[in-house]
mmCIF file of C-alpha atoms in Angstrom:
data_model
loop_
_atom_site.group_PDB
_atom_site.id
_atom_site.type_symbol
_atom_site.label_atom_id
_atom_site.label_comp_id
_atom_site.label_asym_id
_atom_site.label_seq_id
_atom_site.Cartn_x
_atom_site.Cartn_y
_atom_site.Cartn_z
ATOM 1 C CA UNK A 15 0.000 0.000 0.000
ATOM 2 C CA UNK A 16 1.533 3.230 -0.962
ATOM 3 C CA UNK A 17 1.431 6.106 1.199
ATOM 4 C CA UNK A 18 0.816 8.597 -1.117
ATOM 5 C CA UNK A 19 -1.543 6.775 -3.837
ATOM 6 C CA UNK A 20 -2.443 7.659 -6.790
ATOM 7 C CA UNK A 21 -6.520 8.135 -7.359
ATOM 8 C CA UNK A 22 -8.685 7.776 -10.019
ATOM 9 C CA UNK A 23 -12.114 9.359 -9.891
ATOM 10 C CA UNK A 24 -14.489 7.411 -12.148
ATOM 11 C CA UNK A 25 -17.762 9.010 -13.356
ATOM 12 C CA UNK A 26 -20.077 7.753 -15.962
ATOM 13 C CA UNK A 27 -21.764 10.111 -18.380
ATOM 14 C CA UNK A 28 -25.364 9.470 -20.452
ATOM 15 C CA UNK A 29 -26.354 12.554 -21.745
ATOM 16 C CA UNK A 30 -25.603 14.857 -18.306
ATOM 17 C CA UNK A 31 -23.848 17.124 -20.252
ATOM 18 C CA UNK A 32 -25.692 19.852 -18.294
ATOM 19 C CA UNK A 33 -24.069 19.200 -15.154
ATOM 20 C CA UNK A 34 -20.554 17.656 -16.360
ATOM 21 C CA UNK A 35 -18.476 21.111 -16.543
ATOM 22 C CA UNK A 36 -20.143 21.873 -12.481
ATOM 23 C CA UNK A 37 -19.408 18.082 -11.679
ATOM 24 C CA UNK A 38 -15.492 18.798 -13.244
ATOM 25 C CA UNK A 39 -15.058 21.901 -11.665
ATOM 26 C CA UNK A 40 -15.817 20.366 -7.776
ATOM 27 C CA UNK A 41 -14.068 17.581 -8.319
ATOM 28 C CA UNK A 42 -10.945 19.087 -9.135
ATOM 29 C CA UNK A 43 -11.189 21.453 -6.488
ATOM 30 C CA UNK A 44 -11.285 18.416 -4.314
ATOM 31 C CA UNK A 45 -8.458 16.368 -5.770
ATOM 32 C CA UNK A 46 -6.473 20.456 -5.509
ATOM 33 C CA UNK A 47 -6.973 19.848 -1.933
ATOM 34 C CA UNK A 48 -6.135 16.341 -1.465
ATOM 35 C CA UNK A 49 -2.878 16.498 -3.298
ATOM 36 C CA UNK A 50 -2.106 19.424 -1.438
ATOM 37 C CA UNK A 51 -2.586 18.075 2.049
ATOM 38 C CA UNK A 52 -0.436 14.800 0.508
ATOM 39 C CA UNK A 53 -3.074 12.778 0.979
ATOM 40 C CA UNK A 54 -3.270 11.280 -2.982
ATOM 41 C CA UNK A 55 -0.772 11.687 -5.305
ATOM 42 C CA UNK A 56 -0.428 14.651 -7.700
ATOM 43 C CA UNK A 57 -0.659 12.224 -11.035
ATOM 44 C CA UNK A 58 -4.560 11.403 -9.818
ATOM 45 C CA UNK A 59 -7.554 12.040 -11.874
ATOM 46 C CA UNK A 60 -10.745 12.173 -13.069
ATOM 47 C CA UNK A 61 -11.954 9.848 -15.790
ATOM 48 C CA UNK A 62 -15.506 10.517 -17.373
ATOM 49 C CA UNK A 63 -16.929 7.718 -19.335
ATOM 50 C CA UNK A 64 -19.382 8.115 -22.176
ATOM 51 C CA UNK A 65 -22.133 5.650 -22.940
ATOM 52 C CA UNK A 66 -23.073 6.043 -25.756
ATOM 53 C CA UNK A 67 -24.521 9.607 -25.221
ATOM 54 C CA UNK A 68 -26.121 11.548 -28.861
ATOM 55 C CA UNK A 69 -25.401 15.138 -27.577
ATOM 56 C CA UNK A 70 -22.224 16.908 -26.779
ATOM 57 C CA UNK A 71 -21.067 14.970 -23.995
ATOM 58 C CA UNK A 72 -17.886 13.649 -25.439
ATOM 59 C CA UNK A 73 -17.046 16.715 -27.300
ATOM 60 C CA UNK A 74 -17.616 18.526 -23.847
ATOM 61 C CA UNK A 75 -15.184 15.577 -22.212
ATOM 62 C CA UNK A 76 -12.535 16.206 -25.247
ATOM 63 C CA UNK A 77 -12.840 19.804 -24.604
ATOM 64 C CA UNK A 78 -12.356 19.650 -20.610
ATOM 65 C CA UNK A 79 -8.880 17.074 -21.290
ATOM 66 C CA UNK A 80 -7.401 19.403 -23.747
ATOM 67 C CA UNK A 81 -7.488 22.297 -21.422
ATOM 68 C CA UNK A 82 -8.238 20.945 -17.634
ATOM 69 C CA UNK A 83 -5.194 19.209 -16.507
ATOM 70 C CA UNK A 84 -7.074 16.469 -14.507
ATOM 71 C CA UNK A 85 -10.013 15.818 -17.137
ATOM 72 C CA UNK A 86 -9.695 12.172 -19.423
ATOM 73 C CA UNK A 87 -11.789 10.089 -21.180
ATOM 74 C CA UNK A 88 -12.998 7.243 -22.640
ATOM 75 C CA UNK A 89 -15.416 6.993 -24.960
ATOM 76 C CA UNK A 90 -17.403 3.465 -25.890
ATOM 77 C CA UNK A 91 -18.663 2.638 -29.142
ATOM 78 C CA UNK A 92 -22.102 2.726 -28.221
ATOM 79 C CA UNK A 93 -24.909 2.340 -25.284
ATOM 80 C CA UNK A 94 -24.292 -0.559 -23.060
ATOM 81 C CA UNK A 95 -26.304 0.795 -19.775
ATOM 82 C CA UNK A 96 -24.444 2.136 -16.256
ATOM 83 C CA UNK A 97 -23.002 -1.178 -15.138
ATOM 84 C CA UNK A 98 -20.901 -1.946 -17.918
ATOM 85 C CA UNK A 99 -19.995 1.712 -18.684
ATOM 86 C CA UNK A 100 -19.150 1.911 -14.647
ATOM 87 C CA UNK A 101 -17.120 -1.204 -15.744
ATOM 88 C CA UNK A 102 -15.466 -0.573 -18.587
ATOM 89 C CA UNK A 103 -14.084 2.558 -17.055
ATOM 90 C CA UNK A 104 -12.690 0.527 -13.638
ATOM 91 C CA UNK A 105 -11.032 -1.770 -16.062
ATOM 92 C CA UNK A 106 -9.409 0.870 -17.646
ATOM 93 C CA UNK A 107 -7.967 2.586 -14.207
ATOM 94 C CA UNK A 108 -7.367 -0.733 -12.767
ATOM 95 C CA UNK A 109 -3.200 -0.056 -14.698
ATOM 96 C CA UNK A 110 -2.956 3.110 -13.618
ATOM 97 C CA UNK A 111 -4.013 3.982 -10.275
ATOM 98 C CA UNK A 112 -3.791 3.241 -6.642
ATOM 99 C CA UNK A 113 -6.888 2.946 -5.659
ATOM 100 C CA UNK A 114 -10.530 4.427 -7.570
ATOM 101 C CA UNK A 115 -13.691 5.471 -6.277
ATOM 102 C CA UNK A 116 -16.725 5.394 -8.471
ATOM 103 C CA UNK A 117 -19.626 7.947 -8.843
ATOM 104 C CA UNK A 118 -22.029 9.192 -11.086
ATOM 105 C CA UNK A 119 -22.145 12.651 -12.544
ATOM 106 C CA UNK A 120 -25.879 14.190 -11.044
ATOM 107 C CA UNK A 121 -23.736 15.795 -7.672
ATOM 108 C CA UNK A 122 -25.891 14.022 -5.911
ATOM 109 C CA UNK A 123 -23.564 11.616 -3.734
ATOM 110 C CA UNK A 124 -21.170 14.142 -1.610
ATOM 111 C CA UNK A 125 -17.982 14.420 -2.986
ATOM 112 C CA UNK A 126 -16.257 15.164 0.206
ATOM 113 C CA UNK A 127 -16.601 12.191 1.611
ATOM 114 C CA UNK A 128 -13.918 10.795 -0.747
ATOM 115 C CA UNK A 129 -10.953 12.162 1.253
ATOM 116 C CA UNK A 130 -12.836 9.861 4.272
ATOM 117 C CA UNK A 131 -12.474 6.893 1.834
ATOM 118 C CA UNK A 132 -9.051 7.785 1.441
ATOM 119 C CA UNK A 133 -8.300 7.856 4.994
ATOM 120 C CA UNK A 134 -9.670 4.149 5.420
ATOM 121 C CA UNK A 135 -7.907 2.982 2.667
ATOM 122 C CA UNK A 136 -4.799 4.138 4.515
ATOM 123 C CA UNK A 137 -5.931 2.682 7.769
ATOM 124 C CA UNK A 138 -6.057 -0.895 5.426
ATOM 125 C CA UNK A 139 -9.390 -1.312 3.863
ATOM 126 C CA UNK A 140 -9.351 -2.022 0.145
ATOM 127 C CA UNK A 141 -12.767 -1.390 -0.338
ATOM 128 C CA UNK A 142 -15.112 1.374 1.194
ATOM 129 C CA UNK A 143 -18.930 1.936 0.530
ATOM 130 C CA UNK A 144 -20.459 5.024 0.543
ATOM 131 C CA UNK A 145 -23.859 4.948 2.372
ATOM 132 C CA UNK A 146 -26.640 6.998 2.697
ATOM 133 C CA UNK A 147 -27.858 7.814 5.868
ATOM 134 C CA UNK A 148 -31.445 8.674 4.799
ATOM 135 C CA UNK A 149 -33.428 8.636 1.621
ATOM 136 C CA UNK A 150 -35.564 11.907 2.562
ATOM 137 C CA UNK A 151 -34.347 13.927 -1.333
ATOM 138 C CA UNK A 152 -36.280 10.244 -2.715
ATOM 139 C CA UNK A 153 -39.923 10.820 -3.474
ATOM 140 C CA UNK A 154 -42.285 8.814 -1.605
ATOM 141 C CA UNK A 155 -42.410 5.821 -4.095
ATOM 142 C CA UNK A 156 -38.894 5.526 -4.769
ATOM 143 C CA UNK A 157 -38.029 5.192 -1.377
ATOM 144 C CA UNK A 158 -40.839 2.405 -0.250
ATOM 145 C CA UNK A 159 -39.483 0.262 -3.615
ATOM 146 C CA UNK A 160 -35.821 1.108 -3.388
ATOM 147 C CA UNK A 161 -36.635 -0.547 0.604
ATOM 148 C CA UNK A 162 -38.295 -3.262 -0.982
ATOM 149 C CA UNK A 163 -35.089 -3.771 -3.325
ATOM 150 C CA UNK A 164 -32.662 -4.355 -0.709
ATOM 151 C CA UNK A 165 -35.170 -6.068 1.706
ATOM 152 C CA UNK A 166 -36.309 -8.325 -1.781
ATOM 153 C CA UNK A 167 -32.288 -9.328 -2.583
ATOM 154 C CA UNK A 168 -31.727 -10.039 1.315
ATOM 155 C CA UNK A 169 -34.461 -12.734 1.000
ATOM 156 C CA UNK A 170 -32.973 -14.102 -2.132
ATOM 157 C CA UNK A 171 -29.784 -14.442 -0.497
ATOM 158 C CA UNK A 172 -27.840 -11.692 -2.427
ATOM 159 C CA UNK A 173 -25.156 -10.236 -0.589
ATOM 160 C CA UNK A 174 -25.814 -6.316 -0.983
ATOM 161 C CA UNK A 175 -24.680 -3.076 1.586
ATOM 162 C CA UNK A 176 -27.973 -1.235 2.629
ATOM 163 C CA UNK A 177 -28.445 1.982 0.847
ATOM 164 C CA UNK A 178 -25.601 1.747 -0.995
ATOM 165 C CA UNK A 179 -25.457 2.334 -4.928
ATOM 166 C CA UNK A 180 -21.981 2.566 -6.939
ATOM 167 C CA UNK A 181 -20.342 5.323 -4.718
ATOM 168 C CA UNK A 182 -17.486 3.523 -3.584
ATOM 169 C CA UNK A 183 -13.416 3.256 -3.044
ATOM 170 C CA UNK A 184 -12.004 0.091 -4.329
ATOM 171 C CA UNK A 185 -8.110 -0.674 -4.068
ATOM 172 C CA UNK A 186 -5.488 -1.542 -6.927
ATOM 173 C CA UNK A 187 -5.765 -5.195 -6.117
ATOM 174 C CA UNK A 188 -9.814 -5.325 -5.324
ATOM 175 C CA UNK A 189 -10.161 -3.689 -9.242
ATOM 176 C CA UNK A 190 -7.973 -6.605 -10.387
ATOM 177 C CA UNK A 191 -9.687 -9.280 -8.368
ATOM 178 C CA UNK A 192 -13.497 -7.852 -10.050
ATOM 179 C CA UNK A 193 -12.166 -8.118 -13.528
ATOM 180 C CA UNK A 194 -11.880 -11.562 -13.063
ATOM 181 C CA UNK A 195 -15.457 -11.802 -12.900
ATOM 182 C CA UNK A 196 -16.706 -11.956 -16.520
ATOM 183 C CA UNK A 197 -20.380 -12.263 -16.271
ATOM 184 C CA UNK A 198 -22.183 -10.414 -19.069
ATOM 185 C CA UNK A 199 -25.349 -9.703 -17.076
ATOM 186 C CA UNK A 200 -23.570 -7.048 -14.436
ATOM 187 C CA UNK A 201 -24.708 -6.135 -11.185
ATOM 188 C CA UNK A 202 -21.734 -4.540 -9.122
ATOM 189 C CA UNK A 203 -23.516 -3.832 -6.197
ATOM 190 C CA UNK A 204 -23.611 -7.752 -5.669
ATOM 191 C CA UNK A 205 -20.248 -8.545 -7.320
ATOM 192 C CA UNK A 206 -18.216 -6.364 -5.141
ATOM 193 C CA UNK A 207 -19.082 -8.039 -2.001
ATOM 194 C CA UNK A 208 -17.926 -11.148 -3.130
ATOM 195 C CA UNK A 209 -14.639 -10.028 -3.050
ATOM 196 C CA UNK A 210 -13.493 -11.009 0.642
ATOM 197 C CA UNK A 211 -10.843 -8.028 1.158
ATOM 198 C CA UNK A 212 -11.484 -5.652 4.361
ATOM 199 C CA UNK A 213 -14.142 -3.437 3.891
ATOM 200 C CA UNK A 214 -15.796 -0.411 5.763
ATOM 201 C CA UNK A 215 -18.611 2.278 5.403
ATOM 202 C CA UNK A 216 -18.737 5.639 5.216
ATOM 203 C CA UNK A 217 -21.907 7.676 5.649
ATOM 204 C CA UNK A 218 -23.283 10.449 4.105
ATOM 205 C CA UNK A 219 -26.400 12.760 3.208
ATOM 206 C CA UNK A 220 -27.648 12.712 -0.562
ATOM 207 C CA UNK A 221 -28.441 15.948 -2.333
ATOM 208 C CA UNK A 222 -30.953 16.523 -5.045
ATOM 209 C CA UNK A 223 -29.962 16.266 -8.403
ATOM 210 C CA UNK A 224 -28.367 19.717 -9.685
ATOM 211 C CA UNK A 225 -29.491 19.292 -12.905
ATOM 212 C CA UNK A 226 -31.491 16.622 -15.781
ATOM 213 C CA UNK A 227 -33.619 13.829 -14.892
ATOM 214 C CA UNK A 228 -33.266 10.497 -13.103
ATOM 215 C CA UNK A 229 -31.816 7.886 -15.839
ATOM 216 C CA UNK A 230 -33.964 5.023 -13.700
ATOM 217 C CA UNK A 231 -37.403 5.109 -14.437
ATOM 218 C CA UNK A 232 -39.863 2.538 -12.936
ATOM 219 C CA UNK A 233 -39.161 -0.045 -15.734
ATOM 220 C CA UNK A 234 -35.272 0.304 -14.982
ATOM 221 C CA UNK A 235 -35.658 -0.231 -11.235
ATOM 222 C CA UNK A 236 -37.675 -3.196 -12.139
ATOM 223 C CA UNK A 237 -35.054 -4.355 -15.037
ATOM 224 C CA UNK A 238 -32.220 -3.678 -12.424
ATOM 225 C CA UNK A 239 -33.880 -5.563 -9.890
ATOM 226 C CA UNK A 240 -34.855 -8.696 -12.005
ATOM 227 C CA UNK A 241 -30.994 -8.664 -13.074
ATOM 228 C CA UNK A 242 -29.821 -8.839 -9.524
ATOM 229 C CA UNK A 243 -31.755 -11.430 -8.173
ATOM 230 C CA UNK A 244 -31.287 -13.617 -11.117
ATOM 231 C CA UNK A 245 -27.915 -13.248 -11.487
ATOM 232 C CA UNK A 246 -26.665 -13.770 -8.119
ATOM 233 C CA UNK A 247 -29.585 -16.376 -6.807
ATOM 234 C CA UNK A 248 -31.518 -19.716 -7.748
ATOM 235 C CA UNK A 249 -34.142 -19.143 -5.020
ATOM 236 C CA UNK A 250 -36.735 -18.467 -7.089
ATOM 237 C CA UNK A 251 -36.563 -21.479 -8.882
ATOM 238 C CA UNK A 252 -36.234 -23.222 -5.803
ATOM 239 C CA UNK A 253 -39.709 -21.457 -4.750
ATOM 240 C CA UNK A 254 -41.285 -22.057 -7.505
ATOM 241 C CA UNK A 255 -40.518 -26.108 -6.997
ATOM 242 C CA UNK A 256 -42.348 -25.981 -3.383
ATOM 243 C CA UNK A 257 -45.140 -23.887 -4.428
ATOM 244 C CA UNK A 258 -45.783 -26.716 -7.429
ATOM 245 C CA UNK A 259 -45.598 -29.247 -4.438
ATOM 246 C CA UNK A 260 -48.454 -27.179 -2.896
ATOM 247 C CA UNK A 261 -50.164 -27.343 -5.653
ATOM 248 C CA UNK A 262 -49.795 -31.149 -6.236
ATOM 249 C CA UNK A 263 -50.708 -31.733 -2.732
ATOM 250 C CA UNK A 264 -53.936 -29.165 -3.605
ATOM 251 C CA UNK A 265 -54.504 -30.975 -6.685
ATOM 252 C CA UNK A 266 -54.743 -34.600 -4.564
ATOM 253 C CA UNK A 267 -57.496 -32.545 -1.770
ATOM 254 C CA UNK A 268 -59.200 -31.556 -4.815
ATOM 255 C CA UNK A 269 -59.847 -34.792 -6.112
ATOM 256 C CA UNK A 270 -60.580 -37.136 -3.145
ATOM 257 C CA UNK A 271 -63.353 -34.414 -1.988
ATOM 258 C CA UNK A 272 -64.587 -34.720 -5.960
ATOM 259 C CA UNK A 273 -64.489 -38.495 -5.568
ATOM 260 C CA UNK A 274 -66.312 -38.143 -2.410
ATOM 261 C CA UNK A 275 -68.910 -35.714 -3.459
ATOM 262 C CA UNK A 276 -69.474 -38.188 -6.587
ATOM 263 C CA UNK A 277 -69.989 -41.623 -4.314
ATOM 264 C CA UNK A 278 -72.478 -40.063 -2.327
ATOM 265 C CA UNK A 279 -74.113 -38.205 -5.523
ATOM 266 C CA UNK A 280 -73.889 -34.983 -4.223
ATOM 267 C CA UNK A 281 -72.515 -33.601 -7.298
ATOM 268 C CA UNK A 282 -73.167 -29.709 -8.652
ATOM 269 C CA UNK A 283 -72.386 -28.465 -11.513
ATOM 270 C CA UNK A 284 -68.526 -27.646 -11.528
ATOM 271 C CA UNK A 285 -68.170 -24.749 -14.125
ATOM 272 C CA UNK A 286 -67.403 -21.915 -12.178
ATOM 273 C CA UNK A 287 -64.544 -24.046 -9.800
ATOM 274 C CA UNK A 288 -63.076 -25.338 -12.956
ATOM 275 C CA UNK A 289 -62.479 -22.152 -14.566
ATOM 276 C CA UNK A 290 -61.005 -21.067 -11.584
ATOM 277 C CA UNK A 291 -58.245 -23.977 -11.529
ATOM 278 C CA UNK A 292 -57.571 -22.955 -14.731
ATOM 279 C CA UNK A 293 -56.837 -19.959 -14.307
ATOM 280 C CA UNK A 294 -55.068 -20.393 -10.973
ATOM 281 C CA UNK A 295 -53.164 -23.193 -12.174
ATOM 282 C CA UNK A 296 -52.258 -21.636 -15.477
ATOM 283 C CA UNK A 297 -51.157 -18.188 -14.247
ATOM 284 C CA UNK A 298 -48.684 -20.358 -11.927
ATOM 285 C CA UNK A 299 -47.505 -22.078 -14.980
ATOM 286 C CA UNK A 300 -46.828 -18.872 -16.899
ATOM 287 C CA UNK A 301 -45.333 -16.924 -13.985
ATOM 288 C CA UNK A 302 -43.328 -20.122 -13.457
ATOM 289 C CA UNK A 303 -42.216 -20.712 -17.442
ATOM 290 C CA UNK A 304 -41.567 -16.559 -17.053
ATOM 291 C CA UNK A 305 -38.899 -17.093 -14.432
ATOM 292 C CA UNK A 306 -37.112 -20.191 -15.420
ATOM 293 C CA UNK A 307 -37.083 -18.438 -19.173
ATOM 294 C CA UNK A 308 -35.351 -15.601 -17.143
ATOM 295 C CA UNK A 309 -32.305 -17.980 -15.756
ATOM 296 C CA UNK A 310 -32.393 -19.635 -19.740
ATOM 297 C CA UNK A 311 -31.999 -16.335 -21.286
ATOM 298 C CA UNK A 312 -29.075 -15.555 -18.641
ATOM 299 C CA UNK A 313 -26.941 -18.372 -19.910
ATOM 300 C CA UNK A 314 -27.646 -17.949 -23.650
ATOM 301 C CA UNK A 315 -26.415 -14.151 -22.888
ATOM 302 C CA UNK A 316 -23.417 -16.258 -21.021
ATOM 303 C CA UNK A 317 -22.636 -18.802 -23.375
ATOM 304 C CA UNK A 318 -22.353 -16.244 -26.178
ATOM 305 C CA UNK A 319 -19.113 -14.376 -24.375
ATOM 306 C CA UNK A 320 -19.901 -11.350 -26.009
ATOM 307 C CA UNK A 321 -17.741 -8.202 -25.142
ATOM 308 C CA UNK A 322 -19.370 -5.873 -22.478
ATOM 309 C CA UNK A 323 -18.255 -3.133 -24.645
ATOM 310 C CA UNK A 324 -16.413 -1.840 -27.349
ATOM 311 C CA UNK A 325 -14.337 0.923 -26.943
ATOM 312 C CA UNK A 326 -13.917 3.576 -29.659
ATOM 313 C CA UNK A 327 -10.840 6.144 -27.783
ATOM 314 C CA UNK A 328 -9.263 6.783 -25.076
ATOM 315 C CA UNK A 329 -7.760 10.003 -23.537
ATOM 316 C CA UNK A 330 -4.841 9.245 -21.067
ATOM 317 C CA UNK A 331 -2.326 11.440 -19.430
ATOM 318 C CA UNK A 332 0.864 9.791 -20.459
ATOM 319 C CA UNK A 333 1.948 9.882 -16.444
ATOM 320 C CA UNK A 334 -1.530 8.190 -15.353
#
């Protein structure tokens, strides 16, 4: 572990070029500061990575490393959502830094609680979480289903930190230990944990977005969500096995009290208790066939080994 390490601020951009030159300009006040209290070296950095974005984000990041001394980029071929972007820009670090904390470009997650990061990597953690303390800048309904997330993945066995999203310090050695996991279907927030090195929180208060619009609508969450659980645990499959034993063992009530009602010919008509099996039995069948397809899918995505992304350029300092 070096004493004075050398940092590398990773921030993925989609289209939030109208917060990128305000997210640039904090930043490197705060990496001014560090360096001058000798807490990071002074070859650290900021790398912003675009996904994919159709306005003027990458000329904006071109523009910021030609004449801001901390500023690079890298710029991927096309859209390949937050996790691989986050990725693809920790793999690219992973050479030339110390250690790199992650965060996204809305100045929402405090930036000042990356010199505390700093100070536990020193004290020998190689990775440290940033936490929230509260959710009270979340509306109403995010909040209740971003709850329901974590409280959801804890049930399916998923190893995840509490209020904790992709703001986070991660050592040389912990960046080369997660790109050795090569799963196409990416969700970092349960990768990382399975790391094993020493880890530690730090906590802090969320702001409100300075500018643009959440990039996680409803169907996202829900997308993100599905990806988590299904990458990272088979206990919905496993439900899905005992709940068709309580059906079976249903099924077997069912038809000794129809073979009873038929002996002692107390029969009705059985229309509307049919169509009701159907449809109770056949939603079960669909919601089951929906989540098994969901696992299938997973390893045809798998078996393909298909790049997580393709990079078009790269703007490196020649010392980072």
């Amino acid at each position: 572990m070096k004493e004075i390490p050398c940092l590398a601020i990773v921030v993925p951009c989609y289209k939030e070029e109208a917060v990128l030159h305000e997210t640039h300009k904090r930043l490197s006040q705060l990496l001014d500061q560090l360096i001058e209290e000798k807490q990071i070296a002074s070859d650290s950095y900021i790398l912003y990575v675009n996904d994919g974005s159709t306005d003027q984000t990458w000329p904006i990041i071109q523009d910021l490393y030609q004449h801001e001394s901390y500023a690079c980029g890298l710029n991927l071929a096309g859209n390949v959502g937050h996790q691989n972007a986050l990725m693809a820009g920790l793999d690219l670090v992973k050479d030339y830094c110390d250690i790199a904390v992650s965060i996204d470009a809305d100045l929402q997650d405090d930036i000042l609680v990356i010199a505390e990061m700093v100070r536990r990597y020193k004290e020998g953690y190689d990775i440290v979480y940033g936490v929230r303390k509260e959710r009270k800048t979340d509306t109403w309904f995010k909040r209740e289903t971003a709850q329901a997330f974590y409280r959801l993945m804890n049930m399916m066995g998923v190893k995840t930190v509490y209020n904790h999203a992709d703001y986070r310090l991660m050592s040389k050695r912990a960046l080369q230990q997660l790109a050795r996991f090569r799963e196409r279907n990416l969700f970092l927030r349960g990768l990382v944990p399975l790391i094993g090195y020493q880890t530690t929180c730090v906590y802090y208060n969320r702001s409100k977005r300075w500018a643009g619009e959440s990039k996680y609508p409803l169907k996202k969450m829900l997308d993100f969500a599905i990806d988590g659980i299904t990458s990272f645990s088979v206990k919905p499959v496993r439900m899905i096995f005992w709940l068709g034993c309580v059906f079976i063992l249903i099924g077997i009530g069912v038809t000794i009290w129809t073979l009873y009602t038929h002996y002692i010919h107390d029969t009705v008509p059985g229309w509307a208790s049919l169509i009701i099996s159907i449809w109770l039995v056949g939603g079960f069948i669909l919601a089951a066939l929906g989540i098994v397809g969901e696992y299938i899918g997973k390893i045809y995505i798998e078996v393909k080994d298909r790049p997580r992304y393709n990079i078009e350029r790269t703007l490196m300092r020649k010392d980072a």
